[in-house]
PDB file of C-alpha atoms in Angstrom:
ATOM      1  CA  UNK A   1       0.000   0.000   0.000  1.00 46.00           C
ATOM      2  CA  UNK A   2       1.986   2.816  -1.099  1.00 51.00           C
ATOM      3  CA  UNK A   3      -1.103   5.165  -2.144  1.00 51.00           C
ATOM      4  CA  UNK A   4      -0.023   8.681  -1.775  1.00 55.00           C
ATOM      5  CA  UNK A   5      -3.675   9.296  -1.060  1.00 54.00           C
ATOM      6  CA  UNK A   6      -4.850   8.802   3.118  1.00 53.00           C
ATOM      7  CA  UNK A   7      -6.448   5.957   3.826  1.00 54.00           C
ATOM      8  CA  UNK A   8     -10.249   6.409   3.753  1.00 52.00           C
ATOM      9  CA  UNK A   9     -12.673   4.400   5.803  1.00 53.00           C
ATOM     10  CA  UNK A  10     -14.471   2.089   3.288  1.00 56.00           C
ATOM     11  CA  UNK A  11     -18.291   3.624   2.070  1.00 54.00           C
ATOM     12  CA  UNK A  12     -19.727   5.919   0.053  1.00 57.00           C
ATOM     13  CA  UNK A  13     -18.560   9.545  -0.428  1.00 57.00           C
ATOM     14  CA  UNK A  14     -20.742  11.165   1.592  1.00 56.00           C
ATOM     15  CA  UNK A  15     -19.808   9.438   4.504  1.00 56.00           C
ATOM     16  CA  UNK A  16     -16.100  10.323   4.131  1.00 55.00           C
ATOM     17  CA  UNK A  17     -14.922  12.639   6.153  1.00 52.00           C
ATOM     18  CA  UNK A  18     -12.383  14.951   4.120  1.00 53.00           C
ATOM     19  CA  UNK A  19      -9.670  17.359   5.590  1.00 55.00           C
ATOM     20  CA  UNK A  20     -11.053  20.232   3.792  1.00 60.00           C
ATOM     21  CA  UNK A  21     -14.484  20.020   5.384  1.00 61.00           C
ATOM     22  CA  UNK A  22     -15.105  21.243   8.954  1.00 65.00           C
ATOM     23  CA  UNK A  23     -17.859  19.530  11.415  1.00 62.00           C
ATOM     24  CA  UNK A  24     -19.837  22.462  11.097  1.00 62.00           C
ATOM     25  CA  UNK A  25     -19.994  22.251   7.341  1.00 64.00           C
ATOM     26  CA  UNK A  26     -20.778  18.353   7.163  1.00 62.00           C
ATOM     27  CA  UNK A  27     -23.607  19.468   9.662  1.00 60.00           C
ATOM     28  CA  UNK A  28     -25.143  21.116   7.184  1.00 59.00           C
ATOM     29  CA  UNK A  29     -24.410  18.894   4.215  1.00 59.00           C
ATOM     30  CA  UNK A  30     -26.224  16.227   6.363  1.00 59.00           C
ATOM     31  CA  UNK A  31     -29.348  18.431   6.108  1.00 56.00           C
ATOM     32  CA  UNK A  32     -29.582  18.535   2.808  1.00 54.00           C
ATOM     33  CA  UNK A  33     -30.071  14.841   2.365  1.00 54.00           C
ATOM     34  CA  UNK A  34     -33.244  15.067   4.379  1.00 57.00           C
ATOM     35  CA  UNK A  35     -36.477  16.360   2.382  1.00 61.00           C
ATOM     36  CA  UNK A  36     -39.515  17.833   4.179  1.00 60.00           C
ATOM     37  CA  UNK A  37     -42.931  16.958   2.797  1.00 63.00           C
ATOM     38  CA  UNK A  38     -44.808  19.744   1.472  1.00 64.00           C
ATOM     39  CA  UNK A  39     -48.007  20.846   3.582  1.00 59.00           C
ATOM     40  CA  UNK A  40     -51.015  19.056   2.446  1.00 62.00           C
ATOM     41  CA  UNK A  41     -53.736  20.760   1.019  1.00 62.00           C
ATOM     42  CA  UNK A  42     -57.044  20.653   3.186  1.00 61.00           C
ATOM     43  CA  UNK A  43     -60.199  20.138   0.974  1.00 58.00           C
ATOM     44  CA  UNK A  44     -62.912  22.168   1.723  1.00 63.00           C
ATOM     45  CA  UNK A  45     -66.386  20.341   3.072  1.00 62.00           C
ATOM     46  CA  UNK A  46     -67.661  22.094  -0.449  1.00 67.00           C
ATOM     47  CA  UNK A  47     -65.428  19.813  -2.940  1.00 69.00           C
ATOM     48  CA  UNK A  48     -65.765  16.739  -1.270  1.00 71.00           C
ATOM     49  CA  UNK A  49     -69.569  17.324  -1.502  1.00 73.00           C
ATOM     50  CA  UNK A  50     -69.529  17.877  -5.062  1.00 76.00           C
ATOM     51  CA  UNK A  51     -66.673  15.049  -5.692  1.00 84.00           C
ATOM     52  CA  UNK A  52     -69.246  12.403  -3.786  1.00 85.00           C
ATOM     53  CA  UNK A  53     -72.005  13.671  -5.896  1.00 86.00           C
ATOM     54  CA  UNK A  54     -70.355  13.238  -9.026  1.00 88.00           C
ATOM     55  CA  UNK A  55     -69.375   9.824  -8.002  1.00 90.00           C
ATOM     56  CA  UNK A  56     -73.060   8.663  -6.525  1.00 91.00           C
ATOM     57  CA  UNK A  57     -74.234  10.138 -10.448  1.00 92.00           C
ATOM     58  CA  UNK A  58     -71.122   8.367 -11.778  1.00 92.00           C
ATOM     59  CA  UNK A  59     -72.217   5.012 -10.019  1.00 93.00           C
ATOM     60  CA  UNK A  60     -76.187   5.187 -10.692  1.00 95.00           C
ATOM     61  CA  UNK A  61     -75.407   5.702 -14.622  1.00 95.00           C
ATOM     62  CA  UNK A  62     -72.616   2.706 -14.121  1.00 95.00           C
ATOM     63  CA  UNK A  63     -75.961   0.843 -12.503  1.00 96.00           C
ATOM     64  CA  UNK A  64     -78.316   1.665 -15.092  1.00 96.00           C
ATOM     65  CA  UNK A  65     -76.338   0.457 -17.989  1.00 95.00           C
ATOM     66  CA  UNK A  66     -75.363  -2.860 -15.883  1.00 96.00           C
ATOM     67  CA  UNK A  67     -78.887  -3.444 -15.714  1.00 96.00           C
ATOM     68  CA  UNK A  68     -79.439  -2.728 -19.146  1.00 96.00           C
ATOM     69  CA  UNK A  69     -76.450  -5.153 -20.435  1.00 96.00           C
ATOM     70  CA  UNK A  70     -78.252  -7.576 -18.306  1.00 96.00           C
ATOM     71  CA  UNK A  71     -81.483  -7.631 -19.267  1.00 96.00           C
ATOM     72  CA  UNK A  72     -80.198  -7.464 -22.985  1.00 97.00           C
ATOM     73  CA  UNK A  73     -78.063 -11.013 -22.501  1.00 97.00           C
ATOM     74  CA  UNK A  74     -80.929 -12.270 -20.400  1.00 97.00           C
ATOM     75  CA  UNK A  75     -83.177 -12.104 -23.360  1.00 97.00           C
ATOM     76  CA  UNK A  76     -80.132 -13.384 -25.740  1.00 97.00           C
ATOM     77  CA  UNK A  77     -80.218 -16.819 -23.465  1.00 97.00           C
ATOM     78  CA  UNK A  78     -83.555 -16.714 -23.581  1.00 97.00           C
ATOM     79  CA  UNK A  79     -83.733 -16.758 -27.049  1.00 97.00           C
ATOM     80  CA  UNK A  80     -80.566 -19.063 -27.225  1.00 97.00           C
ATOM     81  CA  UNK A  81     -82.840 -21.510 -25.029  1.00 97.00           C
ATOM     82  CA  UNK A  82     -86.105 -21.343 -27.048  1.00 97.00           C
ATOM     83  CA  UNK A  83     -84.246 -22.424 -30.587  1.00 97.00           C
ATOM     84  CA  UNK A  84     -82.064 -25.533 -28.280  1.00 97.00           C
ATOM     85  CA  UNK A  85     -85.318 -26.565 -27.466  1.00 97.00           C
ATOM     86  CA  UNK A  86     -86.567 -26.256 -30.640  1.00 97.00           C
ATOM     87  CA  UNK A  87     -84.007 -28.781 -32.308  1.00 97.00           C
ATOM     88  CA  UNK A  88     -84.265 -31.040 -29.565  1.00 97.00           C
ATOM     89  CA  UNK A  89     -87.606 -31.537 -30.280  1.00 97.00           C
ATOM     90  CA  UNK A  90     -86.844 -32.144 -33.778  1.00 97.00           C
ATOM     91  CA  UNK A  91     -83.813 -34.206 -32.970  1.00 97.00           C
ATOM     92  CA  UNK A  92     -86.459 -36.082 -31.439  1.00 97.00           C
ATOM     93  CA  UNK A  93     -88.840 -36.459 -33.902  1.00 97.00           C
ATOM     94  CA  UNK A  94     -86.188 -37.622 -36.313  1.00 97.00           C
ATOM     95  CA  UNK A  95     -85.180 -40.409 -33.482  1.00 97.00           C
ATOM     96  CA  UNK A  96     -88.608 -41.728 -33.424  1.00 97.00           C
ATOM     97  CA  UNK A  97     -88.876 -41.935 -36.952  1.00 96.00           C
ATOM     98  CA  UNK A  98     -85.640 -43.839 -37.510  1.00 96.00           C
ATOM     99  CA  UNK A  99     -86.990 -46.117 -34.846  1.00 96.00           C
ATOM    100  CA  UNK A 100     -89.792 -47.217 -36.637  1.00 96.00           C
ATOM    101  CA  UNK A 101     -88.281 -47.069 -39.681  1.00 96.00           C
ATOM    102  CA  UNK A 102     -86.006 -49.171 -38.155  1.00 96.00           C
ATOM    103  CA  UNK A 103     -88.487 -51.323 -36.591  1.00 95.00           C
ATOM    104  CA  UNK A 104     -89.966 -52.043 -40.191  1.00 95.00           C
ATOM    105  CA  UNK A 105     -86.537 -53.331 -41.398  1.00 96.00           C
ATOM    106  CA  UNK A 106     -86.087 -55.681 -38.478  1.00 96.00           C
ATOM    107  CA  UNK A 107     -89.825 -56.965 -39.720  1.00 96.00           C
ATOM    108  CA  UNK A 108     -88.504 -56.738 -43.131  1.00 96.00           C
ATOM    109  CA  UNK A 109     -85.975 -58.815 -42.736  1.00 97.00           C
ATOM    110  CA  UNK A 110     -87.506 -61.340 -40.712  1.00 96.00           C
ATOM    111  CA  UNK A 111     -89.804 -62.212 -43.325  1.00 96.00           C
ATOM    112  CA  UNK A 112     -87.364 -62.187 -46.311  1.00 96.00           C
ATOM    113  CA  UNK A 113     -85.402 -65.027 -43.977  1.00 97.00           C
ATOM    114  CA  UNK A 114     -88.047 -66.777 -43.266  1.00 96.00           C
ATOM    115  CA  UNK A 115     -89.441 -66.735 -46.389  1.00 96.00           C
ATOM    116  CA  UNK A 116     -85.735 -68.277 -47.541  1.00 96.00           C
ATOM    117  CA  UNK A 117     -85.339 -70.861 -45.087  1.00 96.00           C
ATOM    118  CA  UNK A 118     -89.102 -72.002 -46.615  1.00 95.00           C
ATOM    119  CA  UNK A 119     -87.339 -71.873 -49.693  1.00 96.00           C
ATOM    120  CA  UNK A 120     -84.084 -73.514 -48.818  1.00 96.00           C
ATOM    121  CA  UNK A 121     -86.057 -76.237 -47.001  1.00 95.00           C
ATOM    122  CA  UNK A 122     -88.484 -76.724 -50.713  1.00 95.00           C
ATOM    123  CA  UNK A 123     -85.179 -77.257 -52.605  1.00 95.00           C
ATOM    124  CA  UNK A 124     -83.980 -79.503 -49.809  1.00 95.00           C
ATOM    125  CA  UNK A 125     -86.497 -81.495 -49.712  1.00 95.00           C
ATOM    126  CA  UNK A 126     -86.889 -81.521 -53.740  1.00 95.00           C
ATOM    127  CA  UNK A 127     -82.854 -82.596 -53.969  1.00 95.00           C
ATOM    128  CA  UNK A 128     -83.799 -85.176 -51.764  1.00 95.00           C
ATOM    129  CA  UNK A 129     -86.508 -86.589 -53.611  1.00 94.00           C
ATOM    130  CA  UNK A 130     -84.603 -86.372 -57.063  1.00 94.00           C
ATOM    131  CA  UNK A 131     -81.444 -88.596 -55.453  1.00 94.00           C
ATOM    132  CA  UNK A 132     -84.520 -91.345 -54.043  1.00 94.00           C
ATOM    133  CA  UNK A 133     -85.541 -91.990 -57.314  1.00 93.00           C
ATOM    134  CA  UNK A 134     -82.198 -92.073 -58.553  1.00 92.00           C
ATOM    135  CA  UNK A 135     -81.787 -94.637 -55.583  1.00 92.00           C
ATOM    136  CA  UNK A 136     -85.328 -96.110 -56.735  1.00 90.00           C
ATOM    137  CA  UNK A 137     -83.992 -96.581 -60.438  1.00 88.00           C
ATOM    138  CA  UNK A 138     -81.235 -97.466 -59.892  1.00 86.00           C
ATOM    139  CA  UNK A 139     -82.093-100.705 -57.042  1.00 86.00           C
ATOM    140  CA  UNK A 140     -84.716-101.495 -59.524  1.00 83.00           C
ATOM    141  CA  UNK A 141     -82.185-101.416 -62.650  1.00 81.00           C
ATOM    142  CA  UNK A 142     -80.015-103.983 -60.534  1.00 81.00           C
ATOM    143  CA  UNK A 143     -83.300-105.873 -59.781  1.00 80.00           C
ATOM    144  CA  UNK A 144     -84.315-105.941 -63.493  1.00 76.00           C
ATOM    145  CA  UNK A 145     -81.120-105.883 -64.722  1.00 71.00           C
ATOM    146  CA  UNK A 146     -81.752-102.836 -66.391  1.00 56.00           C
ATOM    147  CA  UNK A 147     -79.639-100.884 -68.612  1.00 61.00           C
ATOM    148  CA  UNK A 148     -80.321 -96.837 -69.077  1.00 61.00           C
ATOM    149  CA  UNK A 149     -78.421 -95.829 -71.547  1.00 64.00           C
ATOM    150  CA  UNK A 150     -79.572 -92.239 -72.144  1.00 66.00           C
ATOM    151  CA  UNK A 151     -81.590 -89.776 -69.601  1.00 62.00           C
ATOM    152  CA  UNK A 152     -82.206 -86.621 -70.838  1.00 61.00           C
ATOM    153  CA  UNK A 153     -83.672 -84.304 -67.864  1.00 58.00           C
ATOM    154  CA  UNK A 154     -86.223 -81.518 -68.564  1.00 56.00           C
ATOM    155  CA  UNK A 155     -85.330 -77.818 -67.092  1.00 54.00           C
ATOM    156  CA  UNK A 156     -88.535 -76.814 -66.230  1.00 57.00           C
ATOM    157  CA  UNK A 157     -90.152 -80.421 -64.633  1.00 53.00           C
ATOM    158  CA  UNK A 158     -87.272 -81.877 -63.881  1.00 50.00           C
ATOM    159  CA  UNK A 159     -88.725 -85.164 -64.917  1.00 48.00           C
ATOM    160  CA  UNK A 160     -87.080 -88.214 -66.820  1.00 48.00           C
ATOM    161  CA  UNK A 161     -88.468 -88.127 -70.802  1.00 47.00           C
ATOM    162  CA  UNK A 162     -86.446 -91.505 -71.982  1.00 45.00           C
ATOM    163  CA  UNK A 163     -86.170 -94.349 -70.532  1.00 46.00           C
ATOM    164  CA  UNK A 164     -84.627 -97.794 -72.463  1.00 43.00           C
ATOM    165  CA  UNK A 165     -84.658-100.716 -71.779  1.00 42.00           C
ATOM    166  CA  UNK A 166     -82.595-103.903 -72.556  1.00 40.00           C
TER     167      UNK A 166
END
């Protein structure tokens, strides 16, 4: 430490105490950091009168449009409410109708499969009469030693036309 300068307590420069400066001096420097408030104004009765009235008129206008905003969106719901209800009930008409129409199908379809399995069970039945008398013939060509030599089968009555014998 070979500062030509004195050594200073460490802080900030106002709290150094130079050589220059006498006690009565830094007295009065310390003063100077301290600000007085300025005297406050005293309202008159008058002001705050008319300031309160202004706010009470302020308030009731602030009130009278709130109610007005409200009874404007409580109409708006209402409204809003009346046409939900509206398609619900037509939702709901449109339900009931797909359920019946609906309904019909299932009946629909019943009857088509029933109607089939009659069917199915007529050409069952019909196959198994065409392979007895194939059976038939053939037991009785065996029995009577029979020889068919040429069948020709009709589309429409499935019946036998030739028959020849040997």
């Amino acid at each position: 430490m070979n500062n030509s300068q004195p050594q200073t307590p460490r802080g900030s420069k106002r709290e150094r105490i130079d050589d220059n400066t006498s006690p009565g001096e830094q007295h009065v420097f310390q003063k100077s950091k301290i600000i007085a408030r300025s005297p406050q104004r005293e309202r008159t009765h008058n002001q705050t009168e008319i300031n309160m009235e202004e706010i009470k008129e302020m308030l009731r206008e602030f009130n009278k449009s709130l109610k007005e905003d409200m009874a404007e969106i409580k109409r708006e719901i209402k409204n809003d409410i009346k046409e939900i209800r509206e398609d619900i009930k037509d939702m709901k008409k449109e339900i009931q109708k797909s359920k019946e129409e609906m309904g019909s199908m299932v009946e629909e379809i019943t009857q088509v499969k029933a109607e089939w399995d009659k069917e199915k069970e007529a050409v069952y039945s019909r196959i198994k009469e065409a392979e007895d008398r194939m059976e038939k013939i053939e037991r009785q060509k065996i029995r009577n030693n029979l020889l068919i030599t040429g069948i020709t089968m009709d589309a429409q009555n499935d019946s036998i036309l030739v028959l020849w014998k040997k």
